[in-house]
């Protein structure tokens, strides 16, 4: 049994789906169902007894203690976070609470549980912190890509909160000996990506005839990785990573934002042309830049390739085509997110966190479609 946090979000849900497709080992999936958590992401494992969904907050120490005691996980894979840079600029409070306080509570609960395990189980236990390349700050055009030895220079409230939690994770290993692993991944894209982020926002706005907002000159560079390749990297680190080590994960796909937007427009022109015959690129609109916008990220992923044999399966061309096709084929998912209907559904299908705690079997029954 592994405990996954944030497994109803974009990457966490992809991870849970991939895990259950590849392994017989069950997953306890703890997710608060913030605006970014969507149980429809997990529709395909509804009824699968290996998936135990628990609606709850990683800040809730009592709930965490009960989950560790009740499910005895051999590992924690920690995805739960507030993840959107723009939201962190607008309102950092939730980022401090979940990303720092929540990670602290999770570390403490994991440590309490781990410290009472028999010696062999204690040695085998892992706490995997899913972090971001943004903690390294920004790169000048000629600088080499981020390696694991680069210092942290976070620039946004989001990246500062992730860096803070990464430091806590490191300290829990150094001070208490908790066997931790940390990954720093570049920008993900793929199915179930919430349409507040650049790629899904571009797809859904293009199809709706709305402007495609490009911040500033659009020449900021990100390094893109198909989400399932990130999931395979996390699995690889969980299986074979050395406790106390950090691993950078990236696709080697450095691209300016404006090129990303043009690529998405060109794919839509091919797969779902506009009725008026114009290209979707006519909807591109340059808007005011993001405050403190990091200019360039690039990840040196040679360590995970060299030491653990991980490599991405998708090229950017294959991954972005799959992604655009997925959004075209999942108009219902997009509509649910855009109208907010997915929230209504959460309310009617699941109880509140408190009642779930007192009646976990009812939640499991709901999850199993009973
Ligand atoms: P997301 O916003 O799509 O999902 C986050 C999930 O965490 C949601 O399901 C949400 O309900 C849940 N959550 C939020 N607060 C919680 C709390 N207090 N308790 C329990 N659950 C809570 O995020 P994502 O893009 O899937 O990112 C997942 C992780 O990967 C994050 O830690 C993020 O920092 C990291 N990461 C993301 C990217 C990327 O490109 N998206 C890249 C590198 C690393
Ligand atoms: O690098 C990894 C990070 O990637 C993760 O840690 C974050 O959780 C994830 O959200 C992502 O952060 P970014 O800020 O890079 O992603 P976003 O999709 O918001 O923006 C990508 C780039 O596109 C960035 O340079 C800002 C720009 N942008 C974004 C939006 C939403 C636009 O130009 N227009 C937009 O409308």
Short mmCIF file of C-alpha atoms and ligand atoms in Angstrom, two decimals:
data_model
loop_
_atom_site.label_atom_id
_atom_site.label_comp_id
_atom_site.label_asym_id
_atom_site.label_seq_id
_atom_site.Cartn_x
_atom_site.Cartn_y
_atom_site.Cartn_z
CA UNK A 1 0.00 0.00 0.00
CA UNK A 2 1.24 3.48 -0.83
CA UNK A 3 -0.18 6.80 0.31
CA UNK A 4 -0.52 9.37 -2.47
CA UNK A 5 -1.43 12.96 -1.61
CA UNK A 6 -3.07 15.22 -4.18
CA UNK A 7 -4.10 12.26 -6.32
CA UNK A 8 -7.21 13.98 -7.71
CA UNK A 9 -5.17 16.77 -9.30
CA UNK A 10 -3.48 16.86 -12.67
CA UNK A 11 -0.25 14.94 -12.06
CA UNK A 12 -1.44 13.00 -9.02
CA UNK A 13 -4.43 11.56 -10.90
CA UNK A 14 -2.26 10.58 -13.86
CA UNK A 15 0.10 8.93 -11.37
CA UNK A 16 -2.69 6.98 -9.62
CA UNK A 17 -4.13 5.81 -12.96
CA UNK A 18 -0.71 4.70 -14.22
CA UNK A 19 0.11 3.05 -10.90
CA UNK A 20 -3.10 1.00 -10.82
CA UNK A 21 -2.64 0.03 -14.47
CA UNK A 22 0.86 -1.28 -13.81
CA UNK A 23 0.77 -2.65 -10.27
CA UNK A 24 -1.44 -4.73 -8.01
CA UNK A 25 -0.40 -2.64 -4.98
CA UNK A 26 -3.27 -0.54 -3.57
CA UNK A 27 -3.24 3.24 -3.21
CA UNK A 28 -4.73 5.43 -0.50
CA UNK A 29 -5.39 8.72 -2.23
CA UNK A 30 -5.67 11.69 0.17
CA UNK A 31 -6.92 14.83 -1.51
CA UNK A 32 -8.69 17.89 -0.13
CA UNK A 33 -10.49 18.46 -3.43
CA UNK A 34 -9.51 22.07 -3.72
CA UNK A 35 -10.66 23.83 -6.92
CA UNK A 36 -7.89 21.82 -8.68
CA UNK A 37 -9.01 18.42 -7.41
CA UNK A 38 -11.45 16.67 -9.71
CA UNK A 39 -12.81 13.19 -9.03
CA UNK A 40 -13.74 12.83 -12.69
CA UNK A 41 -10.01 12.47 -13.28
CA UNK A 42 -10.34 9.14 -11.48
CA UNK A 43 -13.54 7.91 -13.17
CA UNK A 44 -11.73 5.02 -14.82
CA UNK A 45 -10.79 3.49 -11.44
CA UNK A 46 -14.19 3.91 -9.84
CA UNK A 47 -15.09 0.56 -8.36
CA UNK A 48 -11.48 -0.61 -8.20
CA UNK A 49 -10.98 -1.89 -4.64
CA UNK A 50 -7.25 -1.10 -4.89
CA UNK A 51 -8.07 2.62 -4.89
CA UNK A 52 -9.16 4.09 -1.55
CA UNK A 53 -10.09 7.74 -1.90
CA UNK A 54 -10.11 9.91 1.21
CA UNK A 55 -11.22 13.53 1.04
CA UNK A 56 -9.11 15.39 3.56
CA UNK A 57 -6.46 17.98 4.19
CA UNK A 58 -2.74 17.30 4.62
CA UNK A 59 -2.82 19.98 7.33
CA UNK A 60 -5.07 17.73 9.45
CA UNK A 61 -2.61 15.97 11.77
CA UNK A 62 -5.25 13.74 13.40
CA UNK A 63 -6.53 12.51 10.05
CA UNK A 64 -2.96 11.80 8.89
CA UNK A 65 -2.21 9.82 12.02
CA UNK A 66 -5.32 7.71 11.50
CA UNK A 67 -4.50 7.13 7.84
CA UNK A 68 -0.97 5.95 8.59
CA UNK A 69 -2.15 3.70 11.41
CA UNK A 70 -5.08 2.33 9.42
CA UNK A 71 -3.39 1.69 6.09
CA UNK A 72 0.26 1.07 7.06
CA UNK A 73 1.71 2.45 3.81
CA UNK A 74 5.23 1.46 2.78
CA UNK A 75 5.69 4.83 1.04
CA UNK A 76 4.28 8.33 0.68
CA UNK A 77 4.23 10.08 -2.69
CA UNK A 78 3.51 13.72 -1.94
CA UNK A 79 1.89 15.64 -4.80
CA UNK A 80 -0.63 17.72 -2.84
CA UNK A 81 0.05 21.41 -3.26
CA UNK A 82 -1.27 24.72 -4.45
CA UNK A 83 0.37 24.71 -7.86
CA UNK A 84 -0.49 27.83 -9.87
CA UNK A 85 2.02 30.69 -9.91
CA UNK A 86 -0.54 33.35 -10.86
CA UNK A 87 -2.80 32.38 -7.96
CA UNK A 88 0.18 32.52 -5.61
CA UNK A 89 0.84 36.10 -6.68
CA UNK A 90 -2.80 37.05 -6.19
CA UNK A 91 -3.13 35.31 -2.81
CA UNK A 92 -0.16 33.52 -1.23
CA UNK A 93 -1.92 32.40 1.98
CA UNK A 94 -3.13 29.02 0.73
CA UNK A 95 0.34 28.30 -0.65
CA UNK A 96 1.96 28.87 2.72
CA UNK A 97 -0.70 26.78 4.44
CA UNK A 98 -0.75 23.75 2.16
CA UNK A 99 2.74 23.72 0.71
CA UNK A 100 4.63 24.54 3.90
CA UNK A 101 2.38 23.79 6.90
CA UNK A 102 0.73 20.84 5.16
CA UNK A 103 4.07 19.33 4.13
CA UNK A 104 5.32 19.81 7.69
CA UNK A 105 2.28 17.98 9.10
CA UNK A 106 2.70 15.18 6.59
CA UNK A 107 6.38 14.83 7.44
CA UNK A 108 5.60 14.71 11.14
CA UNK A 109 2.87 12.10 10.69
CA UNK A 110 5.15 10.04 8.46
CA UNK A 111 7.99 10.31 10.97
CA UNK A 112 5.80 9.23 13.90
CA UNK A 113 4.54 6.21 11.97
CA UNK A 114 7.96 5.33 10.50
CA UNK A 115 9.74 5.55 13.85
CA UNK A 116 7.48 2.81 15.27
CA UNK A 117 7.94 0.38 12.36
CA UNK A 118 10.02 -2.77 12.76
CA UNK A 119 13.61 -2.29 11.57
CA UNK A 120 13.22 -3.88 8.11
CA UNK A 121 10.04 -1.92 7.32
CA UNK A 122 11.69 1.26 8.63
CA UNK A 123 14.63 0.77 6.28
CA UNK A 124 12.35 0.12 3.30
CA UNK A 125 10.00 3.10 3.96
CA UNK A 126 10.19 6.07 1.55
CA UNK A 127 8.82 9.63 1.59
CA UNK A 128 8.91 11.05 -1.93
CA UNK A 129 8.58 14.81 -2.26
CA UNK A 130 7.35 15.90 -5.70
CA UNK A 131 8.90 19.29 -6.31
CA UNK A 132 9.54 21.65 -9.15
CA UNK A 133 12.39 23.15 -11.18
CA UNK A 134 11.04 26.59 -10.18
CA UNK A 135 12.83 26.41 -6.83
CA UNK A 136 16.12 27.02 -8.69
CA UNK A 137 14.97 30.46 -9.90
CA UNK A 138 15.57 31.78 -13.38
CA UNK A 139 18.30 31.15 -15.99
CA UNK A 140 20.07 33.64 -18.24
CA UNK A 141 20.03 32.64 -21.92
CA UNK A 142 23.58 31.22 -21.98
CA UNK A 143 23.51 29.52 -18.56
CA UNK A 144 23.61 25.72 -18.37
CA UNK A 145 20.42 23.90 -17.39
CA UNK A 146 19.60 23.42 -13.67
CA UNK A 147 21.57 20.58 -12.11
CA UNK A 148 20.81 19.08 -8.70
CA UNK A 149 23.71 20.98 -7.13
CA UNK A 150 22.37 24.42 -8.04
CA UNK A 151 21.23 26.51 -5.07
CA UNK A 152 17.62 27.48 -4.52
CA UNK A 153 16.62 31.01 -5.65
CA UNK A 154 12.81 30.89 -5.75
CA UNK A 155 11.14 34.00 -7.14
CA UNK A 156 7.39 33.57 -6.73
CA UNK A 157 5.31 32.86 -3.63
CA UNK A 158 4.58 29.44 -5.20
CA UNK A 159 8.22 28.52 -5.77
CA UNK A 160 9.25 29.92 -2.38
CA UNK A 161 6.63 27.75 -0.68
CA UNK A 162 7.82 24.67 -2.59
CA UNK A 163 11.44 25.47 -1.75
CA UNK A 164 10.49 25.80 1.92
CA UNK A 165 8.85 22.39 1.91
CA UNK A 166 11.85 20.88 0.09
CA UNK A 167 14.07 22.23 2.86
CA UNK A 168 11.80 20.66 5.49
CA UNK A 169 12.00 17.33 3.69
CA UNK A 170 15.78 17.54 3.58
CA UNK A 171 15.94 18.44 7.27
CA UNK A 172 13.68 15.53 8.27
CA UNK A 173 16.18 13.20 6.65
CA UNK A 174 19.27 14.89 8.02
CA UNK A 175 17.94 15.26 11.56
CA UNK A 176 15.64 12.30 12.05
CA UNK A 177 16.85 9.89 9.36
CA UNK A 178 13.48 9.71 7.56
CA UNK A 179 14.28 8.07 4.19
CA UNK A 180 13.27 10.86 1.79
CA UNK A 181 13.61 11.35 -1.96
CA UNK A 182 12.97 14.60 -3.84
CA UNK A 183 12.25 15.16 -7.53
CA UNK A 184 12.43 18.54 -9.28
CA UNK A 185 10.41 18.40 -12.46
CA UNK A 186 9.92 20.86 -15.31
CA UNK A 187 6.57 21.98 -16.80
CA UNK A 188 4.17 19.10 -17.32
CA UNK A 189 1.38 18.93 -19.90
CA UNK A 190 -1.17 16.28 -20.87
CA UNK A 191 -4.63 14.95 -19.95
CA UNK A 192 -6.52 16.38 -16.95
CA UNK A 193 -4.44 19.57 -16.87
CA UNK A 194 -6.55 22.30 -15.28
CA UNK A 195 -7.32 24.99 -17.87
CA UNK A 196 -5.73 27.80 -15.91
CA UNK A 197 -2.26 26.69 -17.11
CA UNK A 198 -0.82 27.77 -20.45
CA UNK A 199 -1.37 24.70 -22.66
CA UNK A 200 -4.90 23.66 -21.61
CA UNK A 201 -5.96 27.32 -21.37
CA UNK A 202 -4.80 27.87 -24.94
CA UNK A 203 -6.70 24.81 -26.18
CA UNK A 204 -10.00 25.59 -24.45
CA UNK A 205 -9.89 29.32 -25.20
CA UNK A 206 -9.08 28.67 -28.85
CA UNK A 207 -12.05 26.33 -29.24
CA UNK A 208 -14.34 28.81 -27.47
CA UNK A 209 -13.24 31.67 -29.76
CA UNK A 210 -11.69 33.58 -26.87
CA UNK A 211 -8.37 35.47 -26.81
CA UNK A 212 -5.21 33.41 -26.20
CA UNK A 213 -3.35 35.45 -23.55
CA UNK A 214 0.43 35.51 -23.94
CA UNK A 215 2.23 37.26 -21.09
CA UNK A 216 4.62 40.02 -22.19
CA UNK A 217 6.67 39.22 -25.28
CA UNK A 218 6.02 35.47 -24.99
CA UNK A 219 9.73 34.72 -25.21
CA UNK A 220 9.94 33.20 -21.72
CA UNK A 221 11.26 29.65 -21.97
CA UNK A 222 9.97 26.53 -20.23
CA UNK A 223 11.13 22.90 -20.53
CA UNK A 224 8.10 20.72 -21.28
CA UNK A 225 7.50 17.11 -20.23
CA UNK A 226 4.51 14.90 -21.00
CA UNK A 227 2.80 14.13 -17.68
CA UNK A 228 3.02 10.34 -17.97
CA UNK A 229 6.79 10.66 -18.36
CA UNK A 230 6.85 12.57 -15.08
CA UNK A 231 4.81 9.75 -13.51
CA UNK A 232 7.27 7.13 -14.78
CA UNK A 233 10.15 9.19 -13.35
CA UNK A 234 8.47 9.34 -9.93
CA UNK A 235 7.96 5.57 -9.98
CA UNK A 236 11.55 5.06 -10.98
CA UNK A 237 12.83 7.25 -8.12
CA UNK A 238 10.49 5.53 -5.66
CA UNK A 239 11.77 2.12 -6.76
CA UNK A 240 15.47 2.79 -7.04
CA UNK A 241 16.36 6.28 -5.82
CA UNK A 242 18.85 6.65 -3.00
CA UNK A 243 17.35 8.11 0.20
CA UNK A 244 18.52 11.66 0.75
CA UNK A 245 19.12 12.23 -2.96
CA UNK A 246 17.39 14.70 -5.26
CA UNK A 247 16.64 14.00 -8.94
CA UNK A 248 15.88 16.52 -11.65
CA UNK A 249 13.27 15.45 -14.21
CA UNK A 250 12.81 17.16 -17.56
CA UNK A 251 12.03 16.56 -21.18
CA UNK A 252 14.87 18.46 -22.81
CA UNK A 253 12.19 20.47 -24.61
CA UNK A 254 13.11 24.12 -24.05
CA UNK A 255 10.59 26.26 -25.88
CA UNK A 256 9.43 29.87 -25.75
CA UNK A 257 5.79 30.28 -24.76
CA UNK A 258 4.84 31.93 -28.04
CA UNK A 259 6.08 28.85 -29.91
CA UNK A 260 3.99 26.61 -27.66
CA UNK A 261 0.88 28.67 -28.39
CA UNK A 262 1.56 28.60 -32.16
CA UNK A 263 2.09 24.82 -32.03
CA UNK A 264 -1.26 24.31 -30.29
CA UNK A 265 -2.96 26.62 -32.81
CA UNK A 266 -1.45 24.70 -35.74
CA UNK A 267 -2.65 21.35 -34.32
CA UNK A 268 -6.15 22.74 -33.83
CA UNK A 269 -6.08 24.16 -37.38
CA UNK A 270 -5.42 20.61 -38.57
CA UNK A 271 -7.74 18.68 -36.24
CA UNK A 272 -10.65 21.11 -35.69
CA UNK A 273 -10.36 24.03 -38.18
CA UNK A 274 -12.20 27.26 -37.41
CA UNK A 275 -15.46 27.62 -39.32
CA UNK A 276 -14.35 30.92 -40.91
CA UNK A 277 -11.19 29.38 -42.39
CA UNK A 278 -8.86 31.61 -40.36
CA UNK A 279 -6.05 30.10 -38.29
CA UNK A 280 -6.46 30.01 -34.48
CA UNK A 281 -3.31 32.14 -34.20
CA UNK A 282 -5.49 35.17 -35.01
CA UNK A 283 -6.79 34.84 -31.41
CA UNK A 284 -3.33 35.36 -29.85
CA UNK A 285 -3.31 38.45 -27.63
CA UNK A 286 -0.23 39.77 -25.85
CA UNK A 287 -1.17 40.91 -22.35
CA UNK A 288 0.63 42.45 -19.37
CA UNK A 289 3.47 40.31 -18.07
CA UNK A 290 3.29 38.21 -14.89
CA UNK A 291 4.97 40.11 -12.00
CA UNK A 292 8.43 38.69 -11.28
CA UNK A 293 8.10 36.36 -14.28
CA UNK A 294 11.02 33.91 -14.50
CA UNK A 295 12.57 34.20 -17.93
CA UNK A 296 13.92 30.72 -18.53
CA UNK A 297 13.85 27.23 -16.99
CA UNK A 298 15.83 24.28 -18.33
CA UNK A 299 16.47 21.02 -16.55
CA UNK A 300 19.56 18.84 -16.69
CA UNK A 301 18.06 15.37 -16.21
CA UNK A 302 21.27 13.41 -16.76
CA UNK A 303 21.46 12.15 -13.16
CA UNK A 304 18.15 10.27 -13.23
CA UNK A 305 19.02 8.93 -16.69
CA UNK A 306 22.51 7.84 -15.67
CA UNK A 307 21.76 6.44 -12.22
CA UNK A 308 18.22 5.11 -12.60
CA UNK A 309 17.91 4.56 -16.36
CA UNK A 310 14.84 6.80 -16.75
CA UNK A 311 14.08 8.40 -20.10
CA UNK A 312 10.93 10.12 -21.37
CA UNK A 313 8.86 8.05 -23.79
CA UNK A 314 7.27 11.01 -25.60
CA UNK A 315 8.82 13.64 -27.79
CA UNK A 316 7.24 17.08 -27.54
CA UNK A 317 5.67 16.56 -30.99
CA UNK A 318 4.01 13.27 -29.99
CA UNK A 319 2.99 14.48 -26.51
CA UNK A 320 1.42 17.75 -27.61
CA UNK A 321 -0.54 16.01 -30.37
CA UNK A 322 -1.89 13.46 -27.88
CA UNK A 323 -2.78 16.30 -25.51
CA UNK A 324 -4.71 18.35 -28.07
CA UNK A 325 -6.51 15.20 -29.20
CA UNK A 326 -7.39 14.35 -25.58
CA UNK A 327 -8.99 17.77 -25.04
CA UNK A 328 -10.93 17.47 -28.31
CA UNK A 329 -12.22 14.06 -27.23
CA UNK A 330 -13.06 15.14 -23.66
CA UNK A 331 -15.32 18.14 -24.18
CA UNK A 332 -17.46 16.92 -21.24
CA UNK A 333 -14.50 17.07 -18.85
CA UNK A 334 -13.71 20.61 -20.02
CA UNK A 335 -17.35 21.70 -19.75
CA UNK A 336 -17.60 20.30 -16.23
CA UNK A 337 -14.53 22.22 -15.15
CA UNK A 338 -15.60 25.43 -16.86
CA UNK A 339 -19.15 25.46 -15.53
CA UNK A 340 -18.08 24.30 -12.09
CA UNK A 341 -20.36 21.25 -12.42
CA UNK A 342 -17.51 19.04 -11.25
CA UNK A 343 -17.78 20.75 -7.85
CA UNK A 344 -21.52 20.04 -7.58
CA UNK A 345 -20.76 16.45 -8.37
CA UNK A 346 -18.16 16.31 -5.59
CA UNK A 347 -20.72 17.65 -3.12
CA UNK A 348 -23.35 15.09 -4.05
CA UNK A 349 -21.04 12.08 -4.32
CA UNK A 350 -18.88 12.59 -1.25
CA UNK A 351 -19.33 13.65 2.32
CA UNK A 352 -17.35 16.30 4.13
CA UNK A 353 -13.88 15.50 5.49
CA UNK A 354 -15.17 15.15 9.08
CA UNK A 355 -17.90 12.67 8.27
CA UNK A 356 -15.52 10.76 6.00
CA UNK A 357 -13.17 10.29 8.91
CA UNK A 358 -15.86 8.82 11.09
CA UNK A 359 -17.19 6.62 8.31
CA UNK A 360 -14.35 5.66 6.00
CA UNK A 361 -16.20 2.58 4.82
CA UNK A 362 -19.01 4.75 3.48
CA UNK A 363 -16.48 6.68 1.45
CA UNK A 364 -14.89 3.53 0.17
CA UNK A 365 -18.30 2.23 -0.78
CA UNK A 366 -19.03 5.45 -2.66
CA UNK A 367 -15.69 5.18 -4.39
CA UNK A 368 -16.49 1.63 -5.37
CA UNK A 369 -19.70 2.86 -6.97
CA UNK A 370 -21.95 1.12 -4.42
P1 LIG B 1 -2.82 20.46 -9.17
O1 LIG B 1 -3.07 21.84 -8.67
O2 LIG B 1 -3.43 20.04 -10.46
O3 LIG B 1 -3.29 19.38 -8.08
C1 LIG B 1 -3.02 19.54 -6.72
C2 LIG B 1 -3.91 18.56 -5.95
O4 LIG B 1 -3.62 18.72 -4.55
C3 LIG B 1 -5.40 18.83 -6.13
O5 LIG B 1 -6.10 17.62 -6.36
C4 LIG B 1 -5.82 19.44 -4.80
O6 LIG B 1 -7.17 19.17 -4.45
C5 LIG B 1 -4.84 18.80 -3.84
N1 LIG B 1 -4.64 19.60 -2.63
C6 LIG B 1 -4.40 20.94 -2.55
N2 LIG B 1 -4.29 21.32 -1.26
C7 LIG B 1 -4.43 20.19 -0.52
C8 LIG B 1 -4.41 19.94 0.88
N3 LIG B 1 -4.21 20.93 1.76
N4 LIG B 1 -4.59 18.67 1.30
C9 LIG B 1 -4.82 17.66 0.42
N5 LIG B 1 -4.86 17.86 -0.92
C10 LIG B 1 -4.66 19.10 -1.38
O7 LIG B 1 -1.24 20.30 -9.19
P2 LIG B 1 -0.31 19.47 -10.18
O8 LIG B 1 0.03 20.30 -11.34
O9 LIG B 1 -0.91 18.14 -10.36
O10 LIG B 1 1.02 19.38 -9.28
C11 LIG B 1 1.19 18.28 -8.37
C12 LIG B 1 2.54 18.43 -7.68
O11 LIG B 1 3.58 18.44 -8.64
C13 LIG B 1 2.70 19.75 -6.90
O12 LIG B 1 3.39 19.47 -5.72
C14 LIG B 1 3.52 20.64 -7.83
O13 LIG B 1 4.28 21.55 -7.09
C15 LIG B 1 4.39 19.59 -8.49
N6 LIG B 1 4.86 19.95 -9.85
C16 LIG B 1 3.98 20.35 -10.81
C17 LIG B 1 4.44 20.60 -12.11
C18 LIG B 1 3.49 21.01 -13.21
O14 LIG B 1 3.95 21.35 -14.30
N7 LIG B 1 2.19 21.01 -13.01
C19 LIG B 1 5.80 20.48 -12.39
C20 LIG B 1 6.68 20.09 -11.37
C21 LIG B 1 6.18 19.80 -10.10
O1 LIG B 2 8.19 24.56 -13.97
C1 LIG B 2 7.30 23.74 -13.28
C2 LIG B 2 6.06 24.52 -12.92
O2 LIG B 2 5.30 24.65 -14.12
C3 LIG B 2 5.22 23.86 -11.84
O3 LIG B 2 5.98 23.80 -10.65
C4 LIG B 2 3.92 24.65 -11.60
O4 LIG B 2 3.12 23.97 -10.66
C5 LIG B 2 3.19 24.73 -12.92
O5 LIG B 2 2.02 25.50 -12.77
C6 LIG B 2 4.08 25.35 -14.00
O6 LIG B 2 4.33 26.74 -13.67
P1 LIG B 2 4.33 27.87 -14.82
O7 LIG B 2 4.10 29.18 -14.22
O8 LIG B 2 5.52 27.70 -15.69
O9 LIG B 2 3.05 27.36 -15.68
P2 LIG B 2 1.89 28.19 -16.43
O10 LIG B 2 1.19 27.20 -17.30
O11 LIG B 2 1.10 29.01 -15.51
O12 LIG B 2 2.75 29.15 -17.37
C7 LIG B 2 3.64 28.66 -18.34
C8 LIG B 2 4.27 29.85 -19.01
O13 LIG B 2 3.26 30.49 -19.82
C9 LIG B 2 4.77 30.91 -18.05
O14 LIG B 2 5.94 31.50 -18.59
C10 LIG B 2 3.63 31.94 -18.01
C11 LIG B 2 3.04 31.84 -19.40
N1 LIG B 2 1.59 32.09 -19.52
C12 LIG B 2 0.77 31.41 -18.67
C13 LIG B 2 -0.59 31.60 -18.74
C14 LIG B 2 -1.52 30.88 -17.80
C15 LIG B 2 1.10 32.92 -20.50
O15 LIG B 2 1.87 33.51 -21.28
N2 LIG B 2 -0.25 33.10 -20.58
C16 LIG B 2 -1.13 32.47 -19.74
O16 LIG B 2 -2.36 32.69 -19.85
#
